[in-house]
């Protein structure tokens, strides 16, 4: 709003009849503002004076201006609100400040910031009006532009808000659908949000949960030092909490096993320093897994006993065969023996798995000739395969202290896999060496190779690459057992592989200088 000036109270000469002094004239013409004087005593309040700037702004010549009412400046654009304000001011003999659309002689619109001020004569009557005007078109344009921009901005904000609301609802519906309990925590680990599943699982309501510290929930089930340490590190380090198990006697729901995963969340920089905590009830799943493990232990144990008996009978029967027996019968007995050995190995592997699961896989450490063990494994594998040549390079001296039977099992397993999974290749390369204070053993094949994705999983129990399942026999437990055995010996087992080029399985075993003479 403009500050309105007080109307001038000075009584001035009659501009229409008397000459102004040349000095005043020059002063008025020097003004950048257009100045006019109208005579209120004459009909239709005509212009009786205008300065040079008014001529410049309006584009009219003085002689086209003098004698006219100001309204000629508005041409046909008469429906302007500001005109009424002007008319009222003139009628009431008051001053007024308006911004009005005017047109130059050439018909161009210009915004006129007009101030009119009445001149009062000795009798207290308004004799004249002085009008001071400035062309503010540029400012007006900028204002209009700004206005437009603001409107556009507002529209954008509205659209964005609407889309945010939509995505918020979308996210909310996902959060509510998930069958996992979810909590959002602030940096003090206070609960900001909890989904319905959380309420259902823990049989609690919102008032017991929201705005409460995580450690104060229930009967303090999450107040565990190790969990505290992990959760408190999430925000400063961005390290998530992964698969943290909490077994606890929870209020309302009793003894349960919960799996916790927590991550820092940040939504486009808005929600900084928040933690999403996902809690999964794995009590039933764990019970089923345990039952499966128990079944595996019992089944493999139960199978082993009759198998050993059958094997004994078969060996006895073979010995009882007369020397001149039919070659066919001898062949059948040999084949039955081979298959029984195979069955025996499979069952032994299943037993190993269940021993690993229950933590009962024992390592019997004794000094043995590692080089010899590898040579024997290579020889035995060479005897049973016509398809591949196994080339052994390197070798080590001295003895190594470890479980010979288990390590031999690892070497044989890796060799058997190399043969099995490279049916079109002709050779397999085996190498053995001592590097620094480690024994290094490798088996390289030139077969089908293993995709990167499968490489991460093949050491898990029962995992088999999908595409090979129908074509190659196996249970997916060999590598799992191998890795556990190597780990028990303090070593590492790994694979380098490229699909269609082949795989190299290697392990290293640390040599304890006090126990081993290989060092
Ligand atoms: P199994 O051979 O009985 O399936 P393993 O635990 O020994 O079980 O191997 C797991 C999986 O790893 C195999 O099913 C196969 O997909 C893959 N694999 C193991 N060795 C090789 C190899 N030398 N070349 C390609 N794939 C292999």
XYZ file of C-alpha atoms and ligand atoms in Angstrom:
546
model
C 0.000 0.000 0.000
C 1.232 3.394 -0.807
C 1.341 6.002 1.869
C -1.195 8.605 0.820
C -0.054 12.177 0.907
C -2.117 14.828 2.637
C -3.955 17.028 0.146
C -2.273 20.366 -0.432
C -3.927 23.227 1.414
C -2.160 26.032 -0.471
C -4.302 28.295 -2.583
C -2.675 28.556 -5.975
C -3.300 30.979 -8.832
C -5.881 30.268 -11.486
C -3.806 28.111 -13.820
C -6.215 28.433 -16.702
C -6.069 32.175 -16.860
C -2.763 33.271 -15.450
C 0.721 32.493 -16.748
C 3.079 30.506 -14.541
C 6.472 32.002 -13.979
C 9.102 30.679 -16.434
C 11.095 29.281 -13.518
C 8.136 27.162 -12.297
C 7.554 26.129 -15.883
C 11.102 24.922 -16.278
C 10.957 23.114 -12.944
C 7.756 21.272 -13.840
C 9.125 20.316 -17.268
C 12.250 18.934 -15.634
C 10.217 16.405 -13.645
C 10.340 12.783 -14.836
C 6.745 12.364 -13.689
C 3.927 13.520 -15.933
C 2.096 16.427 -14.285
C -1.314 17.779 -15.244
C -3.668 20.324 -13.684
C -7.414 20.163 -14.220
C -9.887 22.949 -13.538
C -12.687 21.775 -11.323
C -14.695 24.935 -11.857
C -15.019 24.334 -15.569
C -17.520 21.815 -16.972
C -16.141 18.244 -17.231
C -13.022 19.160 -15.226
C -10.722 19.756 -18.271
C -6.927 19.648 -18.294
C -5.552 23.157 -18.177
C -1.882 22.359 -17.843
C 0.495 19.492 -18.682
C 4.280 19.254 -18.447
C 6.714 17.765 -20.966
C 6.886 14.372 -19.271
C 3.126 13.996 -19.600
C 3.467 14.593 -23.336
C 6.278 12.005 -23.435
C 4.393 9.392 -21.461
C 1.087 9.816 -23.293
C 2.527 10.445 -26.727
C 0.061 13.325 -27.238
C 0.966 16.884 -28.015
C 0.134 19.633 -25.525
C -2.465 21.098 -27.857
C -4.199 17.690 -28.088
C -4.302 17.482 -24.308
C -5.349 20.912 -23.025
C -9.116 21.205 -22.716
C -9.749 17.424 -22.555
C -11.005 15.430 -19.596
C -8.415 12.846 -18.501
C -10.634 9.966 -19.551
C -9.335 10.092 -23.133
C -6.278 8.242 -21.784
C -8.395 5.150 -21.079
C -9.857 4.974 -24.561
C -12.453 2.130 -24.633
C -10.985 0.418 -21.572
C -13.599 1.949 -19.293
C -14.547 -0.995 -17.120
C -11.715 -0.394 -14.680
C -12.376 -0.486 -10.987
C -9.827 2.244 -10.364
C -11.839 4.719 -12.478
C -14.600 4.641 -9.886
C -12.111 5.430 -7.145
C -10.881 8.401 -9.197
C -14.405 9.643 -9.928
C -15.349 9.403 -6.244
C -12.210 11.319 -5.205
C -12.960 14.088 -7.708
C -16.598 14.220 -6.614
C -15.649 14.441 -2.934
C -12.673 16.739 -3.519
C -10.235 14.235 -2.056
C -6.864 12.986 -3.082
C -6.402 9.473 -4.491
C -3.704 7.052 -5.492
C -4.441 4.528 -8.230
C -2.788 2.316 -10.787
C -4.774 2.487 -13.967
C -4.520 1.175 -17.528
C -3.917 4.046 -19.959
C -3.174 4.114 -23.687
C -0.665 6.230 -25.559
C -1.631 8.079 -28.692
C -0.211 5.117 -30.643
C -2.656 2.837 -28.791
C -0.054 1.133 -26.596
C -1.090 0.140 -23.112
C 0.857 1.623 -20.253
C 0.264 1.281 -16.551
C -0.141 4.702 -15.009
C 0.583 5.134 -11.346
C -1.540 8.224 -10.778
C -1.775 10.490 -7.747
C -4.444 13.206 -7.785
C -4.545 15.937 -5.245
C -7.227 18.692 -4.901
C -6.366 22.384 -4.644
C -8.676 24.308 -2.352
C -9.398 28.035 -2.886
C -9.863 30.723 -0.234
C -13.545 29.885 0.025
C -12.659 26.281 0.851
C -13.849 25.065 -2.520
C -11.873 22.623 -4.681
C -10.768 24.694 -7.619
C -8.248 22.394 -9.289
C -6.758 18.925 -9.232
C -3.107 18.220 -9.745
C -2.346 14.801 -11.279
C 1.128 13.299 -11.034
C 1.714 10.177 -13.126
C 4.411 7.654 -13.746
C 4.628 4.911 -16.329
C 5.019 1.740 -14.211
C 4.377 -0.751 -17.017
C 7.694 -2.572 -16.470
C 7.096 -2.952 -12.754
C 3.538 -4.058 -13.406
C 4.712 -6.639 -15.917
C 7.239 -7.961 -13.429
C 4.522 -8.090 -10.783
C 2.196 -9.942 -13.124
C 4.994 -12.333 -14.061
C 5.694 -12.914 -10.386
C 2.040 -13.516 -9.766
C 1.907 -16.012 -12.587
C 4.995 -17.766 -11.299
C 3.488 -17.908 -7.831
C 0.303 -19.413 -9.202
C 2.306 -21.938 -11.184
C 4.346 -22.755 -8.128
C 1.241 -23.180 -6.029
C -0.207 -25.488 -8.646
C 2.987 -27.521 -8.638
C 3.015 -27.666 -4.857
C -0.584 -28.840 -4.871
C 0.194 -31.514 -7.421
C 3.278 -32.621 -5.477
C 1.363 -32.711 -2.219
C -1.319 -34.800 -3.873
C 1.233 -37.215 -5.270
C 3.050 -37.384 -1.915
C -0.224 -38.150 -0.204
C -0.837 -40.849 -2.774
C 2.581 -42.418 -2.318
C 2.216 -42.137 1.437
C -1.057 -44.041 1.224
C 0.572 -46.493 -1.130
C 3.468 -47.040 1.280
C 1.072 -47.272 4.183
C -0.911 -49.992 2.445
C 2.309 -51.930 1.819
C 3.424 -51.525 5.424
C 0.046 -52.734 6.618
C 0.013 -55.705 4.248
C 3.450 -56.976 5.189
C 3.293 -60.016 7.456
C 6.167 -58.732 9.533
C 5.994 -56.457 12.546
C 7.443 -53.075 11.654
C 8.501 -50.231 13.914
C 9.918 -46.858 12.944
C 12.211 -45.470 15.633
C 13.737 -42.039 16.060
C 17.340 -41.406 17.032
C 16.515 -41.977 20.719
C 14.998 -45.346 19.741
C 11.545 -44.061 20.592
C 8.716 -45.674 18.602
C 7.238 -43.262 16.050
C 5.125 -45.738 14.085
C 4.044 -49.341 14.480
C 2.090 -51.345 11.923
C -1.003 -53.445 12.626
C 0.981 -56.667 12.452
C 3.091 -55.485 15.397
C -0.062 -54.881 17.449
C -1.450 -58.272 16.440
C 1.739 -60.245 17.082
C 2.481 -58.769 20.477
C -1.172 -58.288 21.484
C -0.581 -54.666 22.447
C -2.297 -51.386 21.587
C -0.981 -48.099 20.220
C -0.890 -46.254 23.519
C 1.414 -48.917 24.982
C 3.707 -48.606 21.993
C 3.811 -45.210 20.284
C 6.203 -42.653 21.803
C 7.599 -45.300 24.115
C 11.275 -46.159 24.109
C 11.997 -49.505 22.471
C 13.746 -50.732 25.599
C 10.704 -49.942 27.760
C 8.251 -51.951 25.644
C 6.606 -55.038 27.165
C 8.715 -56.465 29.947
C 11.963 -55.134 28.541
C 12.306 -57.848 25.901
C 14.404 -55.667 23.583
C 16.645 -54.391 26.346
C 19.545 -56.655 25.457
C 23.102 -55.318 25.617
C 24.204 -56.833 22.300
C 21.092 -55.536 20.487
C 21.444 -52.116 22.152
C 24.977 -51.842 20.875
C 23.969 -52.749 17.311
C 20.913 -50.462 17.213
C 22.784 -47.514 18.628
C 25.435 -47.903 15.924
C 22.959 -47.847 12.999
C 22.625 -44.085 12.671
C 26.239 -43.032 13.140
C 27.699 -45.857 11.030
C 24.803 -46.814 8.724
C 25.509 -50.469 9.529
C 22.254 -52.432 9.565
C 21.325 -55.029 12.161
C 20.961 -58.307 10.314
C 19.182 -61.454 11.520
C 19.524 -60.818 15.244
C 17.669 -63.515 17.176
C 15.835 -62.743 20.406
C 14.358 -65.609 22.412
C 12.209 -64.353 25.240
C 9.149 -64.935 27.378
C 7.027 -62.084 26.031
C 4.031 -60.690 27.921
C 0.688 -61.973 26.479
C 2.302 -64.327 23.931
C 4.816 -66.347 25.952
C 8.091 -67.915 24.865
C 8.915 -66.879 21.287
C 11.874 -66.652 18.968
C 12.023 -63.358 17.058
C 14.291 -62.441 14.170
C 15.244 -58.756 14.026
C 16.497 -56.744 11.077
C 17.011 -53.005 11.284
C 18.081 -50.386 8.767
C 18.495 -46.656 8.735
C 15.848 -45.000 6.554
C 15.977 -41.754 4.669
C 13.256 -40.512 2.343
C 14.641 -37.961 -0.112
C 16.504 -36.347 2.748
C 13.250 -35.690 4.623
C 13.149 -38.337 7.281
C 16.708 -38.476 8.408
C 17.860 -40.422 11.388
C 15.039 -42.918 11.503
C 15.370 -46.637 11.942
C 13.079 -49.239 10.458
C 12.964 -52.303 12.667
C 11.422 -55.443 11.225
C 10.530 -58.221 13.651
C 9.631 -61.687 12.445
C 8.270 -64.451 14.614
C 10.338 -67.495 13.603
C 9.340 -69.736 16.496
C 7.350 -72.182 14.341
C 9.795 -72.130 11.471
C 12.682 -72.926 13.788
C 10.706 -75.773 15.389
C 10.039 -77.298 11.961
C 13.715 -76.962 11.006
C 14.705 -78.687 14.218
C 12.220 -81.471 13.557
C 13.658 -81.891 10.048
C 17.178 -82.065 11.464
C 16.036 -84.626 14.016
C 14.385 -86.660 11.285
C 17.542 -86.515 9.192
C 19.638 -87.720 12.136
C 17.268 -90.564 12.994
C 16.622 -91.606 9.371
C 20.285 -91.720 8.381
C 21.154 -93.585 11.547
C 18.314 -96.086 11.076
C 19.267 -96.644 7.433
C 22.898 -97.229 8.222
C 22.365 -100.276 10.475
C 20.507 -102.561 7.994
C 22.795 -101.364 5.221
C 25.896 -102.458 7.121
C 24.253 -105.829 7.694
C 23.348 -106.244 3.986
C 26.873 -105.271 3.012
C 28.238 -107.917 5.417
C 25.951 -110.602 3.958
C 26.904 -109.648 0.427
C 30.614 -109.896 1.229
C 29.992 -113.263 2.925
C 27.978 -114.491 -0.084
C 30.760 -113.372 -2.462
C 33.261 -115.371 -0.447
C 30.975 -118.425 -0.527
C 30.750 -118.387 -4.304
C 32.491 -121.401 -5.847
C 35.624 -120.515 -7.823
C 34.054 -121.727 -11.064
C 30.862 -119.703 -10.625
C 29.162 -118.171 -13.583
C 30.882 -114.863 -14.552
C 27.430 -113.302 -14.712
C 26.787 -114.010 -11.030
C 30.193 -112.599 -10.054
C 29.470 -109.500 -12.116
C 26.061 -109.051 -10.437
C 27.641 -109.429 -6.995
C 30.302 -106.799 -7.878
C 27.691 -104.356 -9.140
C 25.563 -104.845 -6.037
C 28.664 -104.155 -3.951
C 29.410 -100.923 -5.860
C 25.837 -99.689 -5.409
C 25.884 -100.601 -1.716
C 29.096 -98.594 -1.309
C 27.423 -95.686 -3.009
C 24.412 -95.929 -0.744
C 26.736 -96.138 2.222
C 28.516 -92.953 1.185
C 25.236 -91.093 0.723
C 24.001 -92.130 4.136
C 27.348 -91.245 5.692
C 27.048 -87.774 4.153
C 23.538 -87.360 5.563
C 24.876 -88.388 8.951
C 27.646 -85.825 8.626
C 25.103 -83.109 7.889
C 23.099 -83.956 10.962
C 26.295 -84.043 13.027
C 27.249 -80.592 11.726
C 23.766 -79.333 12.531
C 23.944 -80.557 16.083
C 27.540 -79.409 16.485
C 28.748 -82.980 16.852
C 31.150 -83.206 13.946
C 34.354 -84.055 15.692
C 37.840 -83.563 14.292
C 40.350 -86.238 15.218
C 43.725 -84.646 14.801
C 46.711 -86.798 14.005
C 49.869 -86.284 12.010
C 49.642 -87.739 8.498
C 51.274 -87.401 5.107
C 49.104 -84.843 3.308
C 50.832 -85.346 -0.041
C 50.230 -89.056 0.151
C 46.579 -88.571 1.033
C 46.062 -86.375 -2.046
C 47.940 -88.809 -4.314
C 45.779 -91.687 -3.111
C 42.587 -89.711 -3.666
C 43.723 -88.797 -7.190
C 44.622 -92.423 -7.931
C 41.333 -93.741 -6.625
C 39.393 -91.192 -8.687
C 41.489 -91.975 -11.796
C 40.635 -95.659 -11.346
C 36.890 -94.974 -11.406
C 36.839 -92.565 -14.333
C 37.701 -93.410 -17.933
C 36.465 -90.097 -19.225
C 38.999 -87.746 -17.607
C 42.715 -87.581 -17.087
C 43.623 -86.157 -13.694
C 46.901 -84.273 -13.819
C 48.569 -83.733 -10.464
C 51.226 -81.056 -10.111
C 53.225 -79.711 -7.191
C 53.299 -81.529 -3.884
C 54.406 -80.991 -0.317
C 56.715 -82.698 2.111
C 56.422 -83.635 5.729
C 53.402 -84.342 7.846
C 50.329 -82.325 8.644
C 48.231 -82.585 11.792
C 44.521 -82.879 11.078
C 41.691 -85.326 10.463
C 42.961 -87.384 7.552
C 39.646 -89.126 6.856
C 37.753 -85.856 6.748
C 40.306 -84.032 4.575
C 40.476 -86.998 2.229
C 36.681 -86.808 2.005
C 36.984 -83.135 0.965
C 39.606 -83.846 -1.717
C 37.578 -86.787 -3.097
C 34.400 -84.746 -3.107
C 35.999 -81.885 -5.042
C 37.495 -84.365 -7.511
C 34.174 -86.180 -7.947
C 32.386 -82.879 -8.600
C 35.027 -81.829 -11.121
C 34.452 -85.061 -13.044
C 30.662 -84.951 -12.693
C 30.209 -81.349 -13.808
C 32.590 -81.398 -16.794
C 31.170 -84.285 -18.854
C 32.554 -82.974 -22.127
C 36.038 -82.151 -20.864
C 38.968 -84.528 -20.923
C 41.217 -83.353 -18.143
C 41.231 -82.159 -14.569
C 44.166 -80.367 -13.013
C 45.057 -80.816 -9.366
C 47.733 -78.811 -7.602
C 49.174 -78.885 -4.119
C 51.686 -76.475 -2.611
C 52.739 -74.615 0.512
C 52.279 -70.887 0.378
C 53.632 -68.929 3.298
C 52.258 -70.788 6.318
C 49.409 -72.457 4.437
C 48.824 -75.614 2.459
C 47.001 -74.768 -0.747
C 45.054 -77.369 -2.689
C 43.175 -76.720 -5.967
C 41.086 -78.730 -8.405
C 40.433 -77.167 -11.767
C 37.926 -78.485 -14.275
C 36.968 -77.261 -17.730
C 33.276 -77.946 -17.507
C 30.044 -76.042 -17.277
C 31.166 -73.509 -14.659
C 28.949 -71.825 -12.075
C 27.089 -68.537 -12.408
C 27.993 -65.749 -9.972
C 24.616 -66.062 -8.329
C 25.047 -69.793 -7.743
C 28.611 -69.334 -6.518
C 27.215 -67.545 -3.473
C 24.886 -70.412 -2.633
C 26.520 -73.708 -3.499
C 28.105 -74.020 -0.050
C 24.672 -73.926 1.589
C 23.232 -77.276 2.546
C 20.876 -78.867 -0.013
C 21.571 -76.149 -2.599
C 21.992 -77.327 -6.172
C 22.168 -75.109 -9.257
C 18.698 -75.297 -10.785
C 19.623 -76.175 -14.369
C 21.673 -79.258 -13.432
C 19.140 -80.860 -11.134
C 17.594 -83.313 -13.603
C 20.815 -84.214 -15.400
C 23.221 -84.933 -12.547
C 22.554 -87.010 -9.448
C 23.308 -85.466 -6.071
C 21.850 -84.130 -2.848
C 23.546 -80.732 -2.630
C 25.366 -81.480 0.610
C 28.916 -82.354 -0.482
C 30.246 -78.782 -0.588
C 28.420 -77.906 2.604
C 30.251 -80.701 4.431
C 33.569 -79.810 2.744
C 33.330 -76.204 3.865
C 32.533 -77.198 7.433
C 35.471 -79.613 7.558
C 37.889 -77.019 6.180
C 36.520 -74.440 8.589
C 37.006 -76.845 11.506
C 40.645 -77.048 10.453
C 40.902 -73.243 10.494
C 41.067 -72.958 6.701
C 38.934 -71.524 3.890
C 37.314 -73.097 0.838
C 36.297 -71.089 -2.194
C 35.517 -71.263 -5.890
C 36.586 -69.290 -8.959
C 34.397 -70.042 -11.902
C 33.127 -68.864 -15.243
C 30.071 -70.312 -16.946
C 31.009 -72.666 -19.818
C 34.732 -72.281 -19.058
C 35.073 -74.296 -15.864
C 35.615 -74.024 -12.132
C 38.522 -74.078 -9.724
C 37.769 -75.126 -6.153
C 40.571 -74.342 -3.723
C 41.200 -74.545 -0.036
C 43.975 -73.372 2.230
C 44.826 -74.818 5.611
C 46.994 -73.033 8.152
C 50.060 -74.946 9.224
C 50.590 -74.840 12.927
C 54.395 -74.686 13.297
C 54.395 -76.444 16.629
C 52.378 -79.440 15.405
C 53.334 -79.710 11.725
C 56.606 -80.628 10.123
C 55.460 -79.282 6.720
C 56.101 -75.725 7.958
P 25.828 -82.163 -5.428
O 26.984 -82.301 -6.348
O 25.425 -83.429 -4.784
O 24.677 -81.462 -6.047
P 27.537 -80.374 -3.899
O 27.311 -79.747 -2.571
O 28.794 -81.121 -4.059
O 26.261 -81.238 -4.194
O 27.474 -79.218 -4.967
C 26.469 -78.254 -4.911
C 26.213 -77.690 -6.298
O 27.355 -76.928 -6.718
C 26.014 -78.691 -7.366
O 24.678 -79.134 -7.416
C 26.409 -77.925 -8.607
O 25.329 -77.138 -9.036
C 27.507 -77.028 -8.125
N 28.872 -77.537 -8.382
C 29.683 -78.157 -7.504
N 30.876 -78.448 -8.085
C 30.816 -77.982 -9.343
C 31.719 -77.963 -10.466
N 32.961 -78.497 -10.390
N 31.307 -77.396 -11.625
C 30.061 -76.848 -11.713
N 29.173 -76.836 -10.709
C 29.537 -77.392 -9.542
